Short mmCIF file of N, CA and C in Angstrom, two decimals:
data_model
loop_
_atom_site.label_atom_id
_atom_site.label_comp_id
_atom_site.label_asym_id
_atom_site.label_seq_id
_atom_site.Cartn_x
_atom_site.Cartn_y
_atom_site.Cartn_z
N MET A 1 34.79 -23.39 -27.09
CA MET A 1 34.77 -24.69 -27.70
C MET A 1 33.50 -24.83 -28.52
N LYS A 2 33.67 -25.34 -29.71
CA LYS A 2 32.54 -25.37 -30.63
C LYS A 2 31.98 -26.77 -30.89
N SER A 3 32.64 -27.79 -30.37
CA SER A 3 32.15 -29.15 -30.59
C SER A 3 32.55 -30.04 -29.42
N PHE A 4 31.87 -31.17 -29.30
CA PHE A 4 32.21 -32.11 -28.25
C PHE A 4 33.61 -32.68 -28.49
N GLN A 5 33.96 -32.90 -29.75
CA GLN A 5 35.31 -33.40 -30.07
C GLN A 5 36.38 -32.45 -29.56
N GLU A 6 36.12 -31.19 -29.63
CA GLU A 6 37.06 -30.19 -29.11
C GLU A 6 37.03 -30.17 -27.57
N PHE A 7 35.86 -30.43 -26.99
CA PHE A 7 35.68 -30.41 -25.54
C PHE A 7 36.32 -31.63 -24.87
N TRP A 8 36.28 -32.80 -25.52
CA TRP A 8 36.71 -34.06 -24.91
C TRP A 8 38.12 -34.02 -24.32
N PRO A 9 39.15 -33.52 -25.04
CA PRO A 9 40.49 -33.46 -24.44
C PRO A 9 40.53 -32.58 -23.18
N PHE A 10 39.79 -31.48 -23.21
CA PHE A 10 39.69 -30.61 -22.03
C PHE A 10 39.05 -31.37 -20.88
N TYR A 11 37.98 -32.10 -21.16
CA TYR A 11 37.28 -32.89 -20.15
C TYR A 11 38.24 -33.89 -19.50
N LEU A 12 39.00 -34.61 -20.32
CA LEU A 12 39.95 -35.59 -19.78
C LEU A 12 41.01 -34.93 -18.92
N GLN A 13 41.46 -33.76 -19.33
CA GLN A 13 42.47 -33.03 -18.56
C GLN A 13 41.91 -32.65 -17.19
N GLU A 14 40.64 -32.27 -17.14
CA GLU A 14 40.00 -31.90 -15.88
C GLU A 14 39.72 -33.11 -14.99
N HIS A 15 39.91 -34.29 -15.55
CA HIS A 15 39.70 -35.55 -14.82
C HIS A 15 40.97 -36.39 -14.88
N SER A 16 42.10 -35.77 -14.68
CA SER A 16 43.38 -36.46 -14.83
C SER A 16 43.72 -37.33 -13.62
N ASN A 17 43.18 -37.03 -12.47
CA ASN A 17 43.46 -37.81 -11.27
C ASN A 17 42.64 -39.10 -11.30
N PRO A 18 43.29 -40.26 -11.21
CA PRO A 18 42.56 -41.54 -11.27
C PRO A 18 41.49 -41.68 -10.19
N PHE A 19 41.71 -41.11 -9.00
CA PHE A 19 40.69 -41.21 -7.95
C PHE A 19 39.46 -40.40 -8.33
N ASN A 20 39.66 -39.25 -8.95
CA ASN A 20 38.53 -38.45 -9.43
C ASN A 20 37.74 -39.25 -10.47
N ARG A 21 38.43 -39.90 -11.38
CA ARG A 21 37.75 -40.73 -12.38
C ARG A 21 36.96 -41.85 -11.72
N ARG A 22 37.52 -42.44 -10.69
CA ARG A 22 36.81 -43.52 -9.98
C ARG A 22 35.55 -43.00 -9.28
N LEU A 23 35.66 -41.81 -8.69
CA LEU A 23 34.47 -41.21 -8.06
C LEU A 23 33.39 -40.95 -9.10
N HIS A 24 33.78 -40.45 -10.26
CA HIS A 24 32.82 -40.24 -11.34
C HIS A 24 32.19 -41.58 -11.76
N PHE A 25 33.03 -42.61 -11.84
CA PHE A 25 32.54 -43.92 -12.25
C PHE A 25 31.48 -44.42 -11.27
N VAL A 26 31.76 -44.32 -9.97
CA VAL A 26 30.80 -44.78 -8.96
C VAL A 26 29.50 -43.99 -9.06
N GLY A 27 29.61 -42.67 -9.17
CA GLY A 27 28.41 -41.85 -9.29
C GLY A 27 27.58 -42.19 -10.51
N THR A 28 28.23 -42.38 -11.65
CA THR A 28 27.51 -42.70 -12.89
C THR A 28 26.93 -44.12 -12.82
N LEU A 29 27.65 -45.05 -12.21
CA LEU A 29 27.12 -46.40 -12.03
C LEU A 29 25.86 -46.36 -11.16
N LEU A 30 25.90 -45.60 -10.07
CA LEU A 30 24.73 -45.49 -9.20
C LEU A 30 23.57 -44.81 -9.91
N VAL A 31 23.85 -43.86 -10.79
CA VAL A 31 22.81 -43.23 -11.60
C VAL A 31 22.12 -44.28 -12.46
N HIS A 32 22.92 -45.11 -13.13
CA HIS A 32 22.34 -46.18 -13.95
C HIS A 32 21.48 -47.12 -13.11
N LEU A 33 22.00 -47.51 -11.95
CA LEU A 33 21.26 -48.43 -11.09
C LEU A 33 19.96 -47.81 -10.57
N LEU A 34 20.01 -46.52 -10.27
CA LEU A 34 18.81 -45.83 -9.79
C LEU A 34 17.75 -45.76 -10.89
N ILE A 35 18.16 -45.53 -12.11
CA ILE A 35 17.22 -45.51 -13.24
C ILE A 35 16.57 -46.90 -13.40
N VAL A 36 17.38 -47.94 -13.34
CA VAL A 36 16.85 -49.30 -13.45
C VAL A 36 15.88 -49.59 -12.31
N ALA A 37 16.24 -49.19 -11.09
CA ALA A 37 15.37 -49.41 -9.94
C ALA A 37 14.04 -48.69 -10.12
N ALA A 38 14.07 -47.46 -10.61
CA ALA A 38 12.84 -46.70 -10.84
C ALA A 38 11.98 -47.37 -11.91
N LEU A 39 12.61 -47.86 -12.96
CA LEU A 39 11.86 -48.53 -14.02
C LEU A 39 11.24 -49.84 -13.53
N LEU A 40 12.00 -50.60 -12.76
CA LEU A 40 11.50 -51.91 -12.29
C LEU A 40 10.41 -51.78 -11.23
N THR A 41 10.54 -50.78 -10.37
CA THR A 41 9.58 -50.63 -9.27
C THR A 41 8.48 -49.62 -9.58
N GLU A 42 8.65 -48.87 -10.65
CA GLU A 42 7.74 -47.79 -11.03
C GLU A 42 7.61 -46.74 -9.92
N GLN A 43 8.66 -46.61 -9.14
CA GLN A 43 8.73 -45.56 -8.12
C GLN A 43 9.49 -44.38 -8.73
N TRP A 44 8.76 -43.55 -9.45
CA TRP A 44 9.37 -42.47 -10.24
C TRP A 44 10.00 -41.41 -9.35
N SER A 45 9.60 -41.36 -8.10
CA SER A 45 10.20 -40.38 -7.18
C SER A 45 11.69 -40.67 -6.95
N LEU A 46 12.12 -41.90 -7.21
CA LEU A 46 13.55 -42.22 -7.10
C LEU A 46 14.39 -41.36 -8.03
N LEU A 47 13.81 -40.95 -9.13
CA LEU A 47 14.56 -40.18 -10.13
C LEU A 47 15.02 -38.82 -9.61
N TRP A 48 14.38 -38.34 -8.54
CA TRP A 48 14.84 -37.08 -7.94
C TRP A 48 16.24 -37.22 -7.37
N GLY A 49 16.67 -38.43 -7.09
CA GLY A 49 18.01 -38.66 -6.55
C GLY A 49 19.11 -38.63 -7.60
N LEU A 50 18.75 -38.63 -8.87
CA LEU A 50 19.77 -38.67 -9.92
C LEU A 50 20.79 -37.54 -9.83
N PRO A 51 20.35 -36.29 -9.76
CA PRO A 51 21.37 -35.22 -9.70
C PRO A 51 22.18 -35.25 -8.41
N VAL A 52 21.57 -35.65 -7.31
CA VAL A 52 22.28 -35.71 -6.04
C VAL A 52 23.41 -36.73 -6.11
N ILE A 53 23.09 -37.91 -6.61
CA ILE A 53 24.09 -38.97 -6.71
C ILE A 53 25.13 -38.63 -7.79
N GLY A 54 24.65 -38.28 -8.96
CA GLY A 54 25.57 -37.99 -10.07
C GLY A 54 26.51 -36.85 -9.77
N TYR A 55 25.96 -35.73 -9.33
CA TYR A 55 26.80 -34.57 -9.04
C TYR A 55 27.56 -34.73 -7.73
N GLY A 56 26.99 -35.43 -6.77
CA GLY A 56 27.64 -35.57 -5.47
C GLY A 56 29.02 -36.19 -5.58
N PHE A 57 29.11 -37.33 -6.22
CA PHE A 57 30.41 -37.99 -6.37
C PHE A 57 31.35 -37.16 -7.25
N ALA A 58 30.80 -36.60 -8.32
CA ALA A 58 31.64 -35.82 -9.25
C ALA A 58 32.20 -34.57 -8.57
N TRP A 59 31.37 -33.89 -7.82
CA TRP A 59 31.83 -32.64 -7.22
C TRP A 59 32.83 -32.88 -6.10
N VAL A 60 32.69 -33.97 -5.37
CA VAL A 60 33.73 -34.33 -4.40
C VAL A 60 35.04 -34.55 -5.14
N GLY A 61 34.96 -35.25 -6.27
CA GLY A 61 36.15 -35.49 -7.08
C GLY A 61 36.82 -34.21 -7.54
N HIS A 62 36.03 -33.22 -7.87
CA HIS A 62 36.61 -31.96 -8.36
C HIS A 62 37.09 -31.06 -7.22
N PHE A 63 36.22 -30.79 -6.29
CA PHE A 63 36.56 -29.83 -5.24
C PHE A 63 37.59 -30.38 -4.26
N VAL A 64 37.55 -31.68 -3.96
CA VAL A 64 38.44 -32.26 -2.96
C VAL A 64 39.68 -32.89 -3.60
N VAL A 65 39.50 -33.66 -4.66
CA VAL A 65 40.61 -34.41 -5.24
C VAL A 65 41.38 -33.59 -6.27
N GLU A 66 40.70 -33.13 -7.31
CA GLU A 66 41.37 -32.38 -8.38
C GLU A 66 41.64 -30.93 -8.00
N LYS A 67 40.83 -30.43 -7.08
CA LYS A 67 40.90 -29.01 -6.68
C LYS A 67 40.68 -28.09 -7.89
N ASN A 68 39.65 -28.43 -8.67
CA ASN A 68 39.25 -27.59 -9.80
C ASN A 68 37.73 -27.48 -9.82
N ARG A 69 37.24 -26.67 -10.74
CA ARG A 69 35.81 -26.44 -10.87
C ARG A 69 35.23 -27.42 -11.88
N PRO A 70 34.09 -28.05 -11.58
CA PRO A 70 33.51 -28.98 -12.54
C PRO A 70 33.18 -28.28 -13.87
N ALA A 71 33.41 -29.00 -14.95
CA ALA A 71 33.12 -28.46 -16.28
C ALA A 71 31.63 -28.22 -16.46
N THR A 72 30.81 -28.81 -15.62
CA THR A 72 29.36 -28.65 -15.68
C THR A 72 28.95 -27.19 -15.62
N PHE A 73 29.70 -26.38 -14.90
CA PHE A 73 29.32 -24.98 -14.72
C PHE A 73 29.39 -24.19 -16.02
N LYS A 74 30.30 -24.55 -16.92
CA LYS A 74 30.43 -23.81 -18.18
C LYS A 74 29.86 -24.58 -19.38
N HIS A 75 29.89 -25.90 -19.31
CA HIS A 75 29.46 -26.73 -20.43
C HIS A 75 28.60 -27.89 -19.92
N PRO A 76 27.38 -27.60 -19.46
CA PRO A 76 26.59 -28.65 -18.79
C PRO A 76 26.27 -29.87 -19.68
N LEU A 77 25.86 -29.66 -20.91
CA LEU A 77 25.50 -30.81 -21.76
C LEU A 77 26.72 -31.60 -22.20
N TRP A 78 27.77 -30.89 -22.61
CA TRP A 78 28.98 -31.59 -23.01
C TRP A 78 29.60 -32.33 -21.82
N SER A 79 29.50 -31.75 -20.65
CA SER A 79 30.03 -32.39 -19.45
C SER A 79 29.26 -33.67 -19.15
N LEU A 80 27.94 -33.62 -19.28
CA LEU A 80 27.13 -34.82 -19.07
C LEU A 80 27.51 -35.89 -20.08
N CYS A 81 27.66 -35.51 -21.34
CA CYS A 81 28.09 -36.46 -22.37
C CYS A 81 29.48 -37.01 -22.03
N GLY A 82 30.36 -36.14 -21.54
CA GLY A 82 31.70 -36.57 -21.15
C GLY A 82 31.67 -37.57 -20.01
N ASP A 83 30.78 -37.34 -19.04
CA ASP A 83 30.66 -38.28 -17.92
C ASP A 83 30.29 -39.67 -18.43
N PHE A 84 29.32 -39.72 -19.32
CA PHE A 84 28.89 -41.02 -19.83
C PHE A 84 29.93 -41.64 -20.75
N LYS A 85 30.59 -40.83 -21.57
CA LYS A 85 31.64 -41.38 -22.44
C LYS A 85 32.78 -41.94 -21.58
N MET A 86 33.19 -41.20 -20.55
CA MET A 86 34.26 -41.68 -19.69
C MET A 86 33.82 -42.96 -18.97
N PHE A 87 32.58 -43.01 -18.50
CA PHE A 87 32.06 -44.19 -17.81
C PHE A 87 32.13 -45.41 -18.73
N TYR A 88 31.63 -45.26 -19.96
CA TYR A 88 31.60 -46.40 -20.87
C TYR A 88 33.00 -46.81 -21.31
N GLN A 89 33.90 -45.85 -21.44
CA GLN A 89 35.27 -46.21 -21.76
C GLN A 89 35.93 -46.94 -20.59
N MET A 90 35.60 -46.54 -19.38
CA MET A 90 36.13 -47.24 -18.21
C MET A 90 35.56 -48.65 -18.13
N CYS A 91 34.28 -48.80 -18.47
CA CYS A 91 33.67 -50.14 -18.51
C CYS A 91 34.37 -51.03 -19.53
N ALA A 92 34.89 -50.42 -20.59
CA ALA A 92 35.60 -51.16 -21.64
C ALA A 92 37.07 -51.39 -21.28
N GLY A 93 37.48 -50.94 -20.09
CA GLY A 93 38.84 -51.17 -19.64
C GLY A 93 39.81 -50.07 -19.99
N LYS A 94 39.30 -48.92 -20.40
CA LYS A 94 40.15 -47.77 -20.74
C LYS A 94 40.01 -46.71 -19.66
N LEU A 95 40.95 -45.82 -19.58
CA LEU A 95 40.89 -44.61 -18.73
C LEU A 95 40.95 -44.86 -17.23
N TRP A 96 41.39 -46.00 -16.77
CA TRP A 96 41.46 -46.22 -15.32
C TRP A 96 42.65 -45.52 -14.69
N SER A 97 43.67 -45.25 -15.43
CA SER A 97 44.85 -44.62 -14.81
C SER A 97 44.91 -43.15 -15.17
#
């Protein structure tokens, strides 16, 4: 894959199960909240929890729900962009099913 536009349909296919999408949503929401908490409290050590929370929910969604391998292993940056794009589209009322 040579572009994010080409990657996006593959990303959605790998997240076709609505429960997997919800797990990703919760993980990404908690990532946002943790960043805000670190900024407000200036407790920068909180940021060490970002990968644990973000990947924790996502990997449960893949290994347990979808029974596939996370796209992060082959396309880490595009996968991260995909997580945030999917999160914001879900916030806008899209992609829940």
